Backbone as JSON, one array per atom type, in Angstrom:
{
  "sequence": "XXXXXXXXXXXXXXXXXXXXXXXXXXXXXXXXXXXXXXXXXXXXXXXXXXXXXXXXXXXXXXXXXXXXXXXXXXXXXXXXXXXXXXXXXXXXXXXXXXXXXXXXXXXXXXXXXXXXXXXXXXXXXXXXX",
  "N": [[41.46, 81.77, 86.9], [42.56, 79.14, 84.81], [42.92, 79.16, 82.15], [44.27, 80.57, 79.08], [43.4, 83.25, 78.6], [42.69, 84.03, 81.15], [45.16, 84.06, 82.38], [46.62, 85.99, 81.12], [46.72, 88.96, 81.99], [46.55, 92.29, 83.34], [49.74, 93.44, 84.24], [51.05, 91.59, 82.63], [50.04, 91.89, 80.1], [51.57, 93.7, 78.65], [53.9, 92.53, 77.48], [52.68, 90.79, 75.7], [51.37, 92.57, 74.02], [53.56, 93.61, 72.68], [54.65, 91.27, 71.47], [52.55, 90.45, 69.76], [52.24, 92.61, 68.13], [52.15, 93.95, 64.85], [54.39, 95.14, 63.94], [57.92, 95.07, 63.3], [59.82, 96.44, 64.78], [59.23, 97.84, 67.91], [57.99, 100.42, 69.87], [57.11, 100.49, 72.99], [54.91, 102.16, 75.07], [53.66, 103.03, 78.19], [50.42, 104.32, 79.16], [50.83, 106.54, 80.75], [53.26, 107.55, 79.98], [54.84, 110.0, 78.22], [56.36, 111.09, 75.36], [58.95, 113.51, 75.29], [59.94, 114.54, 73.04], [59.98, 113.86, 69.48], [60.25, 110.44, 69.13], [61.45, 109.01, 67.07], [64.18, 108.95, 66.3], [65.34, 107.16, 68.07], [65.11, 104.62, 67.03], [67.3, 104.29, 65.45], [69.48, 103.82, 67.06], [72.53, 102.23, 67.89], [72.7, 100.28, 69.91], [70.14, 99.19, 69.94], [70.06, 97.99, 67.43], [72.11, 96.12, 67.74], [71.6, 94.69, 70.17], [68.87, 94.42, 70.3], [67.1, 95.61, 72.03], [66.14, 98.43, 73.99], [66.31, 99.99, 77.03], [65.18, 102.03, 79.76], [66.44, 103.47, 82.78], [64.84, 102.94, 85.93], [63.38, 104.85, 88.58], [63.62, 103.57, 90.99], [65.77, 101.74, 93.19], [67.45, 98.58, 92.89], [66.33, 95.74, 94.73], [68.45, 94.24, 96.75], [68.19, 91.9, 98.18], [66.75, 90.22, 96.6], [68.43, 89.53, 94.55], [69.93, 87.0, 94.48], [67.94, 85.1, 93.7], [67.21, 86.21, 91.25], [69.62, 85.95, 89.85], [69.65, 83.19, 89.55], [67.49, 82.75, 87.82], [67.98, 84.49, 85.57], [70.72, 84.49, 85.11], [74.11, 85.23, 86.05], [75.65, 87.23, 84.68], [73.69, 88.74, 83.32], [72.19, 89.84, 85.43], [74.14, 91.32, 86.79], [74.52, 93.25, 84.93], [72.4, 94.94, 85.31], [72.97, 97.06, 86.98], [72.57, 99.59, 89.51], [69.93, 100.3, 89.49], [66.54, 99.28, 88.83], [64.82, 98.6, 85.72], [62.75, 100.83, 83.84], [59.61, 99.79, 83.12], [57.6, 100.88, 81.68], [58.3, 102.03, 79.35], [59.68, 100.79, 76.57], [61.85, 99.8, 74.04], [61.94, 97.73, 71.3], [63.48, 95.48, 68.99], [62.13, 93.05, 67.39], [63.14, 91.12, 65.66], [65.74, 90.77, 66.41], [65.68, 90.42, 69.18], [64.04, 88.21, 69.72], [64.23, 85.71, 71.1], [64.76, 86.45, 73.9], [62.36, 87.86, 74.22], [60.48, 85.85, 74.0], [61.14, 84.41, 76.29], [60.4, 86.3, 78.21], [57.68, 86.3, 77.66], [56.98, 83.69, 78.48], [57.65, 83.87, 81.24], [55.76, 85.75, 82.03], [53.41, 84.39, 81.47], [53.53, 82.49, 83.42], [53.29, 83.97, 85.71], [52.37, 83.9, 88.38], [54.18, 82.34, 89.75], [56.79, 83.33, 88.98], [56.68, 86.15, 89.35], [56.54, 86.38, 92.1], [59.05, 85.44, 92.77], [60.83, 87.41, 91.87], [59.73, 89.78, 92.7], [59.79, 92.99, 94.2], [62.04, 94.06, 93.16], [61.9, 96.59, 92.43], [59.49, 99.11, 92.16], [56.17, 98.39, 91.43], [55.35, 96.87, 88.26], [57.65, 94.68, 86.73], [58.42, 93.77, 83.91]],
  "CA": [[41.23, 80.9, 85.76], [43.79, 78.52, 84.33], [42.98, 79.31, 80.71], [45.19, 81.6, 78.64], [42.83, 84.59, 78.81], [42.74, 84.31, 82.57], [46.55, 84.24, 82.79], [47.18, 87.18, 80.45], [46.0, 90.12, 82.52], [47.37, 93.27, 84.05], [51.1, 93.73, 83.76], [51.45, 90.61, 81.62], [49.57, 92.31, 78.77], [52.59, 94.49, 77.95], [54.74, 91.69, 76.62], [51.84, 90.26, 74.63], [51.17, 93.67, 73.08], [54.77, 93.67, 71.86], [54.76, 90.04, 70.69], [51.53, 90.37, 68.72], [52.27, 93.79, 67.26], [52.55, 93.61, 63.48], [55.64, 95.83, 63.64], [59.18, 94.41, 63.64], [60.39, 97.25, 65.87], [58.1, 98.31, 68.71], [58.2, 101.32, 71.01], [56.0, 100.32, 73.92], [54.79, 103.23, 76.05], [52.48, 103.04, 79.06], [49.56, 105.48, 78.94], [51.33, 107.7, 81.49], [54.56, 107.94, 79.41], [54.65, 110.93, 77.11], [57.67, 111.52, 74.85], [59.2, 114.95, 75.32], [60.25, 114.89, 71.65], [59.72, 112.77, 68.54], [61.17, 109.35, 69.47], [61.87, 108.28, 65.87], [65.64, 108.79, 66.26], [65.73, 106.03, 68.92], [65.14, 103.41, 66.22], [68.61, 104.22, 64.79], [70.53, 103.58, 68.06], [73.3, 101.01, 67.65], [72.37, 99.26, 70.91], [68.91, 98.53, 69.49], [70.43, 97.13, 66.31], [73.0, 95.04, 68.19], [71.03, 93.9, 71.26], [67.45, 94.21, 70.07], [66.26, 96.25, 73.04], [66.63, 99.63, 74.66], [65.55, 100.2, 78.26], [65.51, 103.22, 80.54], [66.49, 103.16, 84.22], [63.72, 103.36, 86.76], [63.74, 105.65, 89.75], [63.82, 102.69, 92.14], [66.96, 100.91, 93.28], [67.2, 97.15, 92.98], [66.29, 95.13, 96.05], [69.56, 93.3, 96.7], [67.78, 90.62, 98.77], [66.18, 89.4, 95.53], [69.42, 89.25, 93.52], [70.25, 85.58, 94.3], [66.88, 84.45, 92.9], [67.31, 86.74, 89.9], [70.78, 85.31, 89.22], [69.26, 81.83, 89.2], [66.59, 82.8, 86.66], [68.5, 85.23, 84.42], [72.16, 84.35, 84.96], [74.89, 86.23, 86.78], [76.04, 88.34, 83.83], [72.52, 89.57, 83.05], [71.82, 90.58, 86.64], [75.19, 92.3, 87.06], [74.33, 94.33, 83.97], [71.3, 95.82, 85.72], [73.45, 98.22, 87.71], [71.91, 99.83, 90.8], [68.5, 100.58, 89.31], [65.72, 98.43, 87.99], [64.51, 99.39, 84.54], [61.39, 101.33, 83.7], [58.88, 98.9, 82.21], [56.56, 101.64, 80.99], [58.83, 102.45, 78.06], [60.59, 99.75, 76.1], [62.03, 99.8, 72.59], [62.35, 96.38, 70.91], [63.56, 94.98, 67.62], [61.74, 91.66, 67.6], [63.96, 90.21, 64.86], [67.0, 90.57, 67.15], [65.41, 90.05, 70.58], [62.91, 87.29, 69.78], [64.4, 84.71, 72.16], [64.44, 87.05, 75.2], [60.95, 88.22, 74.25], [59.76, 84.61, 74.29], [61.37, 84.14, 77.71], [59.53, 87.22, 78.94], [56.32, 85.8, 77.47], [56.82, 82.54, 79.37], [57.65, 84.35, 82.63], [54.49, 86.42, 82.28], [52.37, 83.36, 81.5], [53.68, 81.81, 84.71], [53.57, 85.08, 86.62], [52.1, 83.58, 89.79], [55.41, 81.8, 90.31], [57.97, 84.15, 88.74], [56.55, 87.49, 89.94], [56.89, 86.26, 93.52], [60.48, 85.22, 92.88], [61.6, 88.62, 91.62], [59.03, 90.99, 93.14], [60.6, 93.76, 95.13], [63.23, 94.6, 92.5], [61.59, 97.98, 92.24], [58.09, 99.33, 92.51], [55.29, 98.13, 90.31], [55.63, 95.73, 87.41], [58.98, 94.56, 86.13], [58.17, 92.77, 82.89]],
  "C": [[42.57, 80.37, 85.25], [43.92, 78.63, 82.81], [43.88, 80.49, 80.34], [44.66, 83.01, 78.9], [42.87, 84.98, 80.28], [44.14, 84.58, 83.08], [47.17, 85.49, 82.2], [46.35, 88.39, 80.83], [47.01, 91.07, 83.13], [48.71, 93.5, 83.4], [51.53, 92.81, 82.63], [51.02, 91.01, 80.22], [50.64, 93.05, 77.98], [53.4, 93.64, 76.98], [53.93, 91.12, 75.46], [51.5, 91.34, 73.6], [52.37, 93.78, 72.14], [54.89, 92.46, 70.94], [53.79, 90.06, 69.51], [51.4, 91.63, 67.87], [52.72, 93.35, 65.87], [53.87, 94.26, 63.08], [56.85, 95.02, 64.08], [59.86, 95.12, 64.81], [59.24, 97.95, 66.58], [58.6, 99.26, 69.79], [56.96, 101.2, 71.87], [56.03, 101.48, 74.92], [53.52, 103.04, 76.86], [51.7, 104.33, 78.8], [50.07, 106.73, 79.66], [52.75, 108.11, 81.07], [54.32, 108.8, 78.18], [56.03, 111.38, 76.62], [57.8, 113.04, 74.86], [59.57, 115.47, 73.93], [59.94, 113.68, 70.77], [60.72, 111.64, 68.79], [61.73, 108.57, 68.27], [63.37, 108.01, 65.84], [66.12, 107.59, 67.09], [65.87, 104.73, 68.12], [66.47, 103.24, 65.49], [69.75, 103.95, 65.77], [71.21, 102.24, 67.8], [72.95, 99.91, 68.65], [71.09, 98.52, 70.53], [69.24, 97.56, 68.36], [71.24, 95.93, 66.76], [72.33, 94.11, 69.21], [69.54, 93.62, 71.11], [66.53, 94.87, 71.08], [66.95, 97.49, 73.6], [65.7, 99.88, 75.84], [66.02, 101.49, 78.92], [65.54, 102.85, 82.01], [65.26, 103.68, 84.93], [64.26, 104.21, 87.91], [64.21, 104.76, 90.89], [65.13, 101.93, 92.05], [66.56, 99.45, 93.34], [67.16, 96.71, 94.44], [67.33, 94.02, 96.06], [69.25, 91.96, 97.37], [67.25, 89.67, 97.69], [67.21, 89.0, 94.48], [69.79, 87.77, 93.39], [69.2, 84.84, 93.45], [66.94, 84.93, 91.45], [68.49, 86.15, 89.15], [70.45, 83.89, 88.77], [68.42, 81.83, 87.93], [67.28, 83.37, 85.43], [69.98, 85.02, 84.15], [72.89, 85.51, 85.6], [75.19, 87.44, 85.91], [74.87, 89.29, 83.56], [72.17, 90.42, 84.26], [72.87, 91.63, 86.97], [75.06, 93.49, 86.11], [73.22, 95.29, 84.32], [71.8, 97.1, 86.36], [72.69, 98.37, 89.01], [70.4, 99.97, 90.67], [67.82, 99.47, 88.53], [65.42, 99.23, 86.72], [63.03, 99.73, 84.5], [60.65, 100.46, 82.69], [57.75, 99.6, 81.47], [57.02, 102.2, 79.66], [59.93, 101.49, 77.66], [60.64, 99.84, 74.58], [62.61, 98.44, 72.2], [62.49, 96.25, 69.4], [63.32, 93.48, 67.74], [62.58, 90.69, 66.79], [65.28, 89.9, 65.55], [66.73, 89.98, 68.53], [64.28, 89.04, 70.73], [63.04, 86.29, 70.91], [64.16, 85.31, 73.55], [62.97, 87.46, 75.32], [60.09, 86.99, 74.54], [59.95, 84.19, 75.74], [60.47, 85.03, 78.56], [58.06, 86.79, 78.82], [56.05, 84.63, 78.41], [56.74, 82.99, 80.83], [56.33, 85.03, 82.98], [53.31, 85.46, 82.24], [52.36, 82.64, 82.84], [53.94, 82.82, 85.82], [53.3, 84.78, 88.09], [53.35, 83.05, 90.48], [56.56, 82.81, 90.2], [57.87, 85.56, 89.32], [56.92, 87.46, 91.41], [58.4, 86.14, 93.7], [61.27, 86.53, 92.76], [60.89, 89.9, 92.08], [59.88, 91.7, 94.2], [61.87, 94.29, 94.49], [63.06, 96.08, 92.21], [60.17, 98.18, 92.72], [57.26, 99.08, 91.26], [55.73, 96.91, 89.51], [57.06, 95.81, 86.85], [58.92, 93.45, 85.1], [59.47, 92.22, 82.35]]
}
C-alpha cells in the first residue's frame, strides 16, 4: 500500500513511537530489552543533553561494503563516528528538543524504507533505524 498506514509497519514503527510520544525525553526499549537496573540516571548523561541521543553498540560489526552508500546519505563524519560496530536499535535514549532534526531525518528514511533500507542494509543484523 502506498498510503501512510501501509508504509509505517515493522521496524519503521520505532521512530514513530518516539516522534509521537508525549514525552520530551524518550527511552525506547524493544520488548526483548530489559534494564538490569533503574535507567533513570541515564537521563542526566551529558551526551544526551549535548547531542540529544544516547545509543548502545550492537554485537554486529559494520559491513564495510555498505560504508560508501552510508557516507553519501549521512556524511563522512557521521559514518566515521560509528566505529567498528553498528548500534543497537532496540534501546535508544532521545531528547526530542535537542535531536528533533535527526529524528525527522530518521522519520523520512523510515517512510521511504523501500529505498533506504536497501541502501544501508547489511550494516548489522536486523533493523537499523
